[in-house]
mmCIF file of C-alpha atoms in Angstrom:
data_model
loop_
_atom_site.group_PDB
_atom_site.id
_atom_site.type_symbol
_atom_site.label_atom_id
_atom_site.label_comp_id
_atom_site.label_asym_id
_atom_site.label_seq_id
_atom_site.Cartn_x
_atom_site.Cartn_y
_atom_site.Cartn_z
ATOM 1 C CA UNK J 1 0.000 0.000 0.000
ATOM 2 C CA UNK J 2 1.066 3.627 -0.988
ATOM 3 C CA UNK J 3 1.772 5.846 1.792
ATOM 4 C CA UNK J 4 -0.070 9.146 1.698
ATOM 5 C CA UNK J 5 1.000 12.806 3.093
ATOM 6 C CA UNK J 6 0.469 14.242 6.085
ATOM 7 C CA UNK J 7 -1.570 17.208 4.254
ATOM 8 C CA UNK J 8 -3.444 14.583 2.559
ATOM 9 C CA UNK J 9 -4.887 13.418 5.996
ATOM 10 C CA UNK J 10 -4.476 16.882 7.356
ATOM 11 C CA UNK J 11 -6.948 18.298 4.644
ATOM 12 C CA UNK J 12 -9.806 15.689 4.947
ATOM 13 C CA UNK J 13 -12.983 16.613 5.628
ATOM 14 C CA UNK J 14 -14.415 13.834 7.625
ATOM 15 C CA UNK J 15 -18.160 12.379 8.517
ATOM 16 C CA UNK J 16 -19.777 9.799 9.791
ATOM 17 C CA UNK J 17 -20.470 7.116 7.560
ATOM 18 C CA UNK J 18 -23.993 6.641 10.140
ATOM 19 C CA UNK J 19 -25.683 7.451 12.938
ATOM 20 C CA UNK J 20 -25.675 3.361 14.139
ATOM 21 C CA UNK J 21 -23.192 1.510 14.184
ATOM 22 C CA UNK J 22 -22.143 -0.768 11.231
ATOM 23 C CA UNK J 23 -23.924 -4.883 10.730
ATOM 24 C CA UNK J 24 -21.332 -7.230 12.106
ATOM 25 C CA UNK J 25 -23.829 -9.756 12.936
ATOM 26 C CA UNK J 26 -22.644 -10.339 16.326
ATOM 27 C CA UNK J 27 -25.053 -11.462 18.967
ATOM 28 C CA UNK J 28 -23.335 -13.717 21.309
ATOM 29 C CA UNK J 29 -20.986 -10.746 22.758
ATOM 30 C CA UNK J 30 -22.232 -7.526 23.750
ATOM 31 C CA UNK J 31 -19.057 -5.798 23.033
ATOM 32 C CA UNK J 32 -16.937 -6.118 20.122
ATOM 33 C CA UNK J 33 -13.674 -3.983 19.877
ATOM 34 C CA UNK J 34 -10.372 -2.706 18.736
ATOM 35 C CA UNK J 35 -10.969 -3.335 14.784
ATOM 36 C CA UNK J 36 -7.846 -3.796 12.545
ATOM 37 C CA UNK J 37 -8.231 -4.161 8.971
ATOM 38 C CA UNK J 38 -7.471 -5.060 5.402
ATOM 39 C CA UNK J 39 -8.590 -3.145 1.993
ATOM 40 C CA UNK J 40 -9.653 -5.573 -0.685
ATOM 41 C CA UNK J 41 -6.375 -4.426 -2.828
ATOM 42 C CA UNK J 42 -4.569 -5.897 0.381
ATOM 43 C CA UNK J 43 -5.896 -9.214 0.595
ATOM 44 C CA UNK J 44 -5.427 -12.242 -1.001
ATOM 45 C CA UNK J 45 -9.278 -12.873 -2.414
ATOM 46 C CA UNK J 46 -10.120 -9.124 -3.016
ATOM 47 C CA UNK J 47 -12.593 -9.011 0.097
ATOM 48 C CA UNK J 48 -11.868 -6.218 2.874
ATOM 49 C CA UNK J 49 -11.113 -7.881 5.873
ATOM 50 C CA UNK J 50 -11.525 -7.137 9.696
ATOM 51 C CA UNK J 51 -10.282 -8.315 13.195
ATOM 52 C CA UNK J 52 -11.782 -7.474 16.281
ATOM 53 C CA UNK J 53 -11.902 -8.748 19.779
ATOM 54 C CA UNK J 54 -14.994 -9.787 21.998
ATOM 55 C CA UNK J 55 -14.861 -11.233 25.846
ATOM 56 C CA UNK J 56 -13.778 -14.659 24.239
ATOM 57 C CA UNK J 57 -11.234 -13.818 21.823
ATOM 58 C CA UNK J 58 -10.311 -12.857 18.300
ATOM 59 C CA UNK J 59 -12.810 -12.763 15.586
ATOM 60 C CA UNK J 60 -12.455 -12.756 11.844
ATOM 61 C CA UNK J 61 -14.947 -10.856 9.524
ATOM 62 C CA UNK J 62 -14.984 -10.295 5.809
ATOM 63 C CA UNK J 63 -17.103 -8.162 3.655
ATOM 64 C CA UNK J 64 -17.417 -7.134 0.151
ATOM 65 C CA UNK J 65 -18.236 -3.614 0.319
ATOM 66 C CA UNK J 66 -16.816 -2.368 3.877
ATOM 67 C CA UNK J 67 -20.007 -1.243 5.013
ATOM 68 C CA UNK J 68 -21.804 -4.441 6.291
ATOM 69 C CA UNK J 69 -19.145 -7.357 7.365
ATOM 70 C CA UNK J 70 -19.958 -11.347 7.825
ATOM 71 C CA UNK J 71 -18.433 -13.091 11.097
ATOM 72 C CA UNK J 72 -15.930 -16.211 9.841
ATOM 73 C CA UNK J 73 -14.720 -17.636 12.733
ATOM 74 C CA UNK J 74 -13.243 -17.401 16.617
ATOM 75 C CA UNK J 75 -9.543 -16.766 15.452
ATOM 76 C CA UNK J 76 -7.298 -16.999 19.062
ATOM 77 C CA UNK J 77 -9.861 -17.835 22.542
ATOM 78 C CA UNK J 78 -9.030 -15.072 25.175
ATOM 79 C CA UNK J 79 -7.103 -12.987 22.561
ATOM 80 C CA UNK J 80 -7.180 -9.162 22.712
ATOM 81 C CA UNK J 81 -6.471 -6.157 20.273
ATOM 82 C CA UNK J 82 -5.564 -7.772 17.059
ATOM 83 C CA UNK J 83 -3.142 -6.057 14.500
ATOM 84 C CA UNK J 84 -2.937 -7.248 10.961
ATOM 85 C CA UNK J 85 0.655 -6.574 8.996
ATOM 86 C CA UNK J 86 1.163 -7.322 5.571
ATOM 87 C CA UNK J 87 4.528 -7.921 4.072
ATOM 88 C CA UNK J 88 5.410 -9.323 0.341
ATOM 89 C CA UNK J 89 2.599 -11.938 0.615
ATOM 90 C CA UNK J 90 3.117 -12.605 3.957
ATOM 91 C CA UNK J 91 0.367 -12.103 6.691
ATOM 92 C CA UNK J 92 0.953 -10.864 10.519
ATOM 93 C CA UNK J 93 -1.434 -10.913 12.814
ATOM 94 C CA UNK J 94 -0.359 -9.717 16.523
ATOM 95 C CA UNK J 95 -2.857 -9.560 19.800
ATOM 96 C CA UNK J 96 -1.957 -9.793 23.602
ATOM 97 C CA UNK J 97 -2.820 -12.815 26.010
ATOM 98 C CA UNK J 98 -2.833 -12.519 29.613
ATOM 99 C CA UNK J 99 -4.334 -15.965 30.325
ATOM 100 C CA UNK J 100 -2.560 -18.413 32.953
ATOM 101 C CA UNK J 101 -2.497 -21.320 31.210
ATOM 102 C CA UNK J 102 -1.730 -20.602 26.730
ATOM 103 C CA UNK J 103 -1.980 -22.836 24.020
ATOM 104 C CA UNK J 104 -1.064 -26.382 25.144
ATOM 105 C CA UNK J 105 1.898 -27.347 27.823
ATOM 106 C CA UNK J 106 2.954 -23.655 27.894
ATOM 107 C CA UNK J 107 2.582 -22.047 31.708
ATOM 108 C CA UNK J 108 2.535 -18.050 32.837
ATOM 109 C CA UNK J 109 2.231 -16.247 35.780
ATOM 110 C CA UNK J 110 -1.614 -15.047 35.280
ATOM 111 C CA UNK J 111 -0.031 -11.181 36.307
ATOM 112 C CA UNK J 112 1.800 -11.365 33.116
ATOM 113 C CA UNK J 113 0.693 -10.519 29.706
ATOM 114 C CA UNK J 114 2.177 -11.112 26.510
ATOM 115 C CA UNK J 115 2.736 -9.861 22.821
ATOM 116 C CA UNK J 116 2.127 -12.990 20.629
ATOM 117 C CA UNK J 117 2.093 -13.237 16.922
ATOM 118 C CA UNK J 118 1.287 -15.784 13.780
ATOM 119 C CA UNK J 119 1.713 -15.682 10.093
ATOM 120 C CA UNK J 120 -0.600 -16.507 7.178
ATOM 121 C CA UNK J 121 -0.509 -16.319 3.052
ATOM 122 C CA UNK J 122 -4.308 -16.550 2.793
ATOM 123 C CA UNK J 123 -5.771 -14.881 6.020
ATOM 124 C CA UNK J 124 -7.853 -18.239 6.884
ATOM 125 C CA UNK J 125 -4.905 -21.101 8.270
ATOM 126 C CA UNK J 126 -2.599 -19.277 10.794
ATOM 127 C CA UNK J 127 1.172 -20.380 12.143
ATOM 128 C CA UNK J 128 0.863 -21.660 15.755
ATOM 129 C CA UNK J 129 1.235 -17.990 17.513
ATOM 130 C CA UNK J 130 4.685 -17.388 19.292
ATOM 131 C CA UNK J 131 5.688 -14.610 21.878
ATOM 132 C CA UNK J 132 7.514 -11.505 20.438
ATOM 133 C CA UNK J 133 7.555 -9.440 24.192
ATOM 134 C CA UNK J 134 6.897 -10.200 27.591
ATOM 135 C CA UNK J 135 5.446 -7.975 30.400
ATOM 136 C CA UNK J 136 7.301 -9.842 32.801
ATOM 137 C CA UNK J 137 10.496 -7.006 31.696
ATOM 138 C CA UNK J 138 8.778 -3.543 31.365
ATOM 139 C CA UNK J 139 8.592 -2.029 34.690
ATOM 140 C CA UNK J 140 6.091 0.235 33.363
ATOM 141 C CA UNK J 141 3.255 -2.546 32.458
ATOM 142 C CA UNK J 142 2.505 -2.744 36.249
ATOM 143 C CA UNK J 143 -0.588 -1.884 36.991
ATOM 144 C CA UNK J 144 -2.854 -0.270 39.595
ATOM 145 C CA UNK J 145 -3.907 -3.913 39.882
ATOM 146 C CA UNK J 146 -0.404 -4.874 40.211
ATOM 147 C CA UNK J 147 -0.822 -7.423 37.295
ATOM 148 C CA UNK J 148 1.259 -6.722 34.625
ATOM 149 C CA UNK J 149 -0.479 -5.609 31.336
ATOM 150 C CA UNK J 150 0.821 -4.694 27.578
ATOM 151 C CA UNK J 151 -1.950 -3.907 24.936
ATOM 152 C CA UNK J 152 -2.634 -2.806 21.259
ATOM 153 C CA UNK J 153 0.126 -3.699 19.393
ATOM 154 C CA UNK J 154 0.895 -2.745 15.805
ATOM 155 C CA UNK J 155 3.920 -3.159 14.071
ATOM 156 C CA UNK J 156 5.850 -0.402 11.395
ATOM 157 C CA UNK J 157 8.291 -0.543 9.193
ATOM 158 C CA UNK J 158 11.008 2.060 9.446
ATOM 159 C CA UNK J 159 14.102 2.592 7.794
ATOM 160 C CA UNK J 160 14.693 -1.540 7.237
ATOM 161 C CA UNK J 161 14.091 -2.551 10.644
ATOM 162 C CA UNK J 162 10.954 -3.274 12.507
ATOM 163 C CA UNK J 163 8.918 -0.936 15.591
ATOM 164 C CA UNK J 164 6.711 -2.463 17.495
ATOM 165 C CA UNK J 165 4.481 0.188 19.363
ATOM 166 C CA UNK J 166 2.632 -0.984 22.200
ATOM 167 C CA UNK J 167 0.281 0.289 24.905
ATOM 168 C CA UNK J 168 2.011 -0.580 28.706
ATOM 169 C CA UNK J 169 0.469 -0.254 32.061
ATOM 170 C CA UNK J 170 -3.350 -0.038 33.075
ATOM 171 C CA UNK J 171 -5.900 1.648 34.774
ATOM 172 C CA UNK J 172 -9.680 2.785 35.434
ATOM 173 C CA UNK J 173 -11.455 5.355 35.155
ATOM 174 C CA UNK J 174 -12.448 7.087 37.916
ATOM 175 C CA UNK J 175 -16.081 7.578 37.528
ATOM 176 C CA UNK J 176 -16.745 4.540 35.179
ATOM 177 C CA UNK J 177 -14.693 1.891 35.894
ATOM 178 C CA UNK J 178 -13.576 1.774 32.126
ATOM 179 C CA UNK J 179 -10.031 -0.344 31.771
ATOM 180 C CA UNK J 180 -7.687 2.358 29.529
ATOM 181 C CA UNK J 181 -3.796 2.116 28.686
ATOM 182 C CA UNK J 182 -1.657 4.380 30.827
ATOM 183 C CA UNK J 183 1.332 4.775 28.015
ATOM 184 C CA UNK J 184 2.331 4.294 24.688
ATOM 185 C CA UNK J 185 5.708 2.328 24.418
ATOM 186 C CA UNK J 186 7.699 1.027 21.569
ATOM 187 C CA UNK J 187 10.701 -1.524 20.881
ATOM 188 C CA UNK J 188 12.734 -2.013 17.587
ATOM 189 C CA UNK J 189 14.243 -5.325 15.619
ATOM 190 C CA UNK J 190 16.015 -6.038 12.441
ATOM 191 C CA UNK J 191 13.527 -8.819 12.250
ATOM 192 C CA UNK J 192 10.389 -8.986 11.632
ATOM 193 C CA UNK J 193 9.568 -11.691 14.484
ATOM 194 C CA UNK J 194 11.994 -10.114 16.761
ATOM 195 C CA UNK J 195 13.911 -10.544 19.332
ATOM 196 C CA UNK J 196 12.846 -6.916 20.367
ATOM 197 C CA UNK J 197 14.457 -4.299 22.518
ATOM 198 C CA UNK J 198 12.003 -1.964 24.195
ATOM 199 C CA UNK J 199 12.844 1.705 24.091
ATOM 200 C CA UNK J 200 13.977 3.087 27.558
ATOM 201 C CA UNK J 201 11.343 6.033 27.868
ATOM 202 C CA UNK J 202 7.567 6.002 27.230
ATOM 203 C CA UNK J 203 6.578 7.869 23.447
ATOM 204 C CA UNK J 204 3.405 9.236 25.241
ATOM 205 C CA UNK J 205 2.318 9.233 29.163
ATOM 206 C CA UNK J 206 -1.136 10.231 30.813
ATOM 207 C CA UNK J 207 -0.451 14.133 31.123
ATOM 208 C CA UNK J 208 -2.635 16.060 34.384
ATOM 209 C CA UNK J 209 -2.088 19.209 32.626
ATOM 210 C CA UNK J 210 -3.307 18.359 28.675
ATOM 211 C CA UNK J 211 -6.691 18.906 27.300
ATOM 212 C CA UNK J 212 -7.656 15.885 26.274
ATOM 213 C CA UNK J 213 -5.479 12.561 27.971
ATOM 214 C CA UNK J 214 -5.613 13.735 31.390
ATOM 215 C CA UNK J 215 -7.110 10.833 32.764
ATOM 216 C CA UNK J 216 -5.433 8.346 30.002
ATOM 217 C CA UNK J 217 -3.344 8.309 26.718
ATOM 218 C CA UNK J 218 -5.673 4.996 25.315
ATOM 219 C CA UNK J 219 -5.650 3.485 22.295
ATOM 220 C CA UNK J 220 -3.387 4.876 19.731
ATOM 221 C CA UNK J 221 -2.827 3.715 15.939
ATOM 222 C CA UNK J 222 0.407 5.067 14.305
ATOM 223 C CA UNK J 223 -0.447 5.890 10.801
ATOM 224 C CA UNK J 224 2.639 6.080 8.076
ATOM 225 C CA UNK J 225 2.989 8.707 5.721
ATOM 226 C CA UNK J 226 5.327 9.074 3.047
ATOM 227 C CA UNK J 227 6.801 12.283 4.837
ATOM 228 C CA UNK J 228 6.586 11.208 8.281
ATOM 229 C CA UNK J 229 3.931 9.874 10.973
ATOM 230 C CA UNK J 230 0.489 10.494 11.771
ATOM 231 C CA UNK J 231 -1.609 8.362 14.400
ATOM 232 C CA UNK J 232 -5.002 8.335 15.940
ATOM 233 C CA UNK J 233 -5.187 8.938 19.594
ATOM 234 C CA UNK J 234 -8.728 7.923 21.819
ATOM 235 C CA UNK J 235 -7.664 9.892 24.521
ATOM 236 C CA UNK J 236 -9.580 10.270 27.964
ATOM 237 C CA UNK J 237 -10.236 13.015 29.683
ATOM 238 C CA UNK J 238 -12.181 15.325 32.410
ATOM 239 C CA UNK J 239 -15.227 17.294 30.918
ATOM 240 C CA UNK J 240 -15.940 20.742 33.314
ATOM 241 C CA UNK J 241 -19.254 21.122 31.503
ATOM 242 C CA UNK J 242 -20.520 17.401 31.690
ATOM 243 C CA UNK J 243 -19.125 17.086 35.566
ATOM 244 C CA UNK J 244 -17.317 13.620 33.990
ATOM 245 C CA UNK J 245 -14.676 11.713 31.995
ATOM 246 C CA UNK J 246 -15.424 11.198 28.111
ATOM 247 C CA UNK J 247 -13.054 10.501 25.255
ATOM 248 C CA UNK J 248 -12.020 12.276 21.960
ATOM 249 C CA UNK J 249 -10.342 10.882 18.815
ATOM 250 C CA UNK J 250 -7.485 13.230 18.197
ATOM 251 C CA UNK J 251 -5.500 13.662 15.425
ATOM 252 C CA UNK J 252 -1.659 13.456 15.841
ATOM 253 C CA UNK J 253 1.442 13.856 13.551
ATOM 254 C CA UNK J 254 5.120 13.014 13.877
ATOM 255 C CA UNK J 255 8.313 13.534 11.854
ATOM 256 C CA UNK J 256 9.918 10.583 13.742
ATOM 257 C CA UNK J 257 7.402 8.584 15.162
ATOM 258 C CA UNK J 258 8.597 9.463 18.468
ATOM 259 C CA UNK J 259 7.986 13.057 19.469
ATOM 260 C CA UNK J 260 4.233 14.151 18.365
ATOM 261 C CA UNK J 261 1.921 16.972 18.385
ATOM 262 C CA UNK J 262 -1.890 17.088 18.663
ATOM 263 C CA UNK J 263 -3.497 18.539 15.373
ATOM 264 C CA UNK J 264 -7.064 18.362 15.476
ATOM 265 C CA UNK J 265 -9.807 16.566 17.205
ATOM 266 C CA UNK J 266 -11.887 14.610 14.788
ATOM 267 C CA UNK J 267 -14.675 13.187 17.116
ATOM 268 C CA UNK J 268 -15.915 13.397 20.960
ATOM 269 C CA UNK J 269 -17.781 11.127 22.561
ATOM 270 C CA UNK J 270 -21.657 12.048 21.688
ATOM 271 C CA UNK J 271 -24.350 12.878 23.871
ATOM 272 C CA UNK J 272 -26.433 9.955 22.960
ATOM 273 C CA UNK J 273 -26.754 7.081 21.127
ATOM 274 C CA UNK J 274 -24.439 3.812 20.955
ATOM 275 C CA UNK J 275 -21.304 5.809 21.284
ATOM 276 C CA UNK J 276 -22.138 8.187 24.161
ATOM 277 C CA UNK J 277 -19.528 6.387 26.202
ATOM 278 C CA UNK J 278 -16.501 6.173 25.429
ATOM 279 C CA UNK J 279 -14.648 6.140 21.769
ATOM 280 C CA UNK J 280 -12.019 3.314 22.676
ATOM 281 C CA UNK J 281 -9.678 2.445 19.503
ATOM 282 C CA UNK J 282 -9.664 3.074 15.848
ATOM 283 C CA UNK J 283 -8.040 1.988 12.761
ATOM 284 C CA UNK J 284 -7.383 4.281 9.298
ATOM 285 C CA UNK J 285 -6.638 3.431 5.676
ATOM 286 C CA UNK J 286 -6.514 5.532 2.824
ATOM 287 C CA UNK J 287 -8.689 3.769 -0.583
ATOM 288 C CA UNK J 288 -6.897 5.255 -3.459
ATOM 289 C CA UNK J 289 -9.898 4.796 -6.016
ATOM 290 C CA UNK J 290 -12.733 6.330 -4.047
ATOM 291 C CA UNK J 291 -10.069 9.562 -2.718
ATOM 292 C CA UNK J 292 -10.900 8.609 0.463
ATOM 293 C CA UNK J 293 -9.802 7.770 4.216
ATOM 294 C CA UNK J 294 -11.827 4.783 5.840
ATOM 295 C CA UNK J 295 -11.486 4.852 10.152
ATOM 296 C CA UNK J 296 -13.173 2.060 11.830
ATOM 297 C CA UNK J 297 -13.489 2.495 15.194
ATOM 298 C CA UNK J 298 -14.936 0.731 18.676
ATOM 299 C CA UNK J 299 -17.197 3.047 21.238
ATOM 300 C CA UNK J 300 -19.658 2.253 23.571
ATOM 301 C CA UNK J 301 -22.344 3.030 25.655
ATOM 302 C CA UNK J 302 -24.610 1.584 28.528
ATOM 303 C CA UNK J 303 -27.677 -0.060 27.531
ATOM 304 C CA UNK J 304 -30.813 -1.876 30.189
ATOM 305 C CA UNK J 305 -32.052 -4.987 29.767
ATOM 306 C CA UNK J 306 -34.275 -6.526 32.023
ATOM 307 C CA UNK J 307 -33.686 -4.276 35.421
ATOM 308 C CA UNK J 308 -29.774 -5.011 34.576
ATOM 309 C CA UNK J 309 -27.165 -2.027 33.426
ATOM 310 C CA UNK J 310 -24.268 -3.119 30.915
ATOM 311 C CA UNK J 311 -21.552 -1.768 27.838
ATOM 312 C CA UNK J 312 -22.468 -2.302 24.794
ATOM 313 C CA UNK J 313 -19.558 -1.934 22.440
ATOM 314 C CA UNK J 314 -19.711 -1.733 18.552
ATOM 315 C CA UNK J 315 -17.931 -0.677 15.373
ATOM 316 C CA UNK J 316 -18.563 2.506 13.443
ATOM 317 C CA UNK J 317 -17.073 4.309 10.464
ATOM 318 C CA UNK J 318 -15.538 7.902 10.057
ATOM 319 C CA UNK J 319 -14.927 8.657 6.001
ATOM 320 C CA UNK J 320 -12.511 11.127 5.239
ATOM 321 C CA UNK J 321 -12.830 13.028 1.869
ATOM 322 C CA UNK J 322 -10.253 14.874 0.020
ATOM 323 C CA UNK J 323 -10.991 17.753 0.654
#
């Protein structure tokens, strides 16, 4: 895939694609999040392509227009926040585990959490995963909890070698409960697969004093351009005029991938509806023959159901236009 500008995504004029959320035909799980996807020019049968996590684990969807997607099957039980890499005709799909007790004989202290990853050529039969990083080293996983958690991984190419960003630490919300990532982190590797040496310093940290991450950097998807970095931030913070936390997806850019600056915000968490919540992750792609950005994003909201109070959690899509 072609690498845009940064005044290409700068320019956009952006909308949502609806006011609901978009058909995944999910009704076991009532909350279905972090989506990472594949254009049809990207994939190996010329369908777009879509991972996303619910309580139980990974899940694969496929569609033929982006706009209403068909479940396939439970990818990795107890996975969390897929990433899907493409390289030559290679397939990488990354997500974090945190169970005790992972994928046959293989033991871990249920406080630790780890980076796994497996390879494909057709996006339907996947490598046995294997670990790539471990929480067990990264002093700044720990938690409020005091388990150890990493999160959101998503891998970029840079200069010939290989960053891995990654989300370290974890806490709640104050007023909601709502698990967010502290930090943003990132290691390097000639190779692909690793092994990976974590950067000494955080590349973002919760900040009292900002605007908007306050209460949490969350979720944040680095975004290559073909003159630098731009990434999409669902940052948490403290609303004076609501009296409470809420979440904005912010707009970021980067000449190293390392220091960045907030642009623009490009959506807050609404009054009502499905995503009065919290916006919690996104992904972005640029579709060279409709001129135009595609962002799939998770954000939820509470919902009632017989006398009992709980998240629902969807997908949506933001469309950016040239503007």
């Amino acid at each position: 895939m072609r690498y845009q500008s940064m005044d290409k995504l700068l320019s956009a004029y952006w909308y949502s694609f609806s006011d609901e959320p978009i058909p995944t035909r999910v009704k076991f799980a009532p909350r279905l999040c972090d989506p990472s996807y594949l254009l049809p020019e990207e994939s190996p049968d010329g369908l777009w392509h879509l991972f996303a996590h619910t309580w139980i684990g990974l899940e694969h969807f496929t569609s033929t227009s982006g706009l209403e997607w068909k479940r396939q099957h439970l990818l990795f039980l107890r996975g969390h926040y897929p990433f899907i890499f493409k390289q030559g005709n290679s397939y990488y799909l990354l997500f974090e585990i945190h169970d005790k007790v992972f994928f046959g004989k293989e033991k871990h202290n249920s406080k630790d959490s780890r980076i796994m990853m497996c390879t494909s050529s057709d996006l339907s039969l996947w490598s046995e995963p294997r670990m790539v990083l471990d929480s067990a080293g990264i002093a700044r996983a720990k938690s409020e909890s005091g388990n150890m958690r990493l999160s959101r991984p998503e891998l970029v190419e840079v200069d010939g070698h290989f960053r891995l960003y990654f989300g370290a630490g974890e806490s709640r919300i104050y007023d909601s409960c709502q698990k967010v990532t502290k930090r943003l982190m990132c290691a390097e590797s000639d190779f692909i697969d690793g092994p990976y040496t974590v950067f000494s310093r955080s590349i973002m940290e919760t900040e009292p004093d900002s605007m908007w991450r306050n209460l949490a950097v969350g979720s944040v998807r680095i975004v290559p351009c073909s003159d630098g970095f731009a990434a999409l931030e669902c940052a948490y913070y403290y609303d004076e005029k609501k009296n409470k936390s809420c979440s904005a997806l912010l707009l970021l850019t980067s000449q190293d991938g390392i220091e960045w600056n907030d642009i623009k915000v490009l959506q807050q968490t609404a009054d009502k509806g499905w995503a009065s919540r919290y916006i919690s992750s996104a992904d972005l792609r640029y579709k060279e023959n409709e001129d135009s950005w595609y962002c799939y994003y998770s954000a939820n909201c509470l919902e009632r159901k017989l006398g009992i109070r709980f998240v629902k959690e969807s997908l949506g899509l933001l469309l950016g236009k040239d503007d």
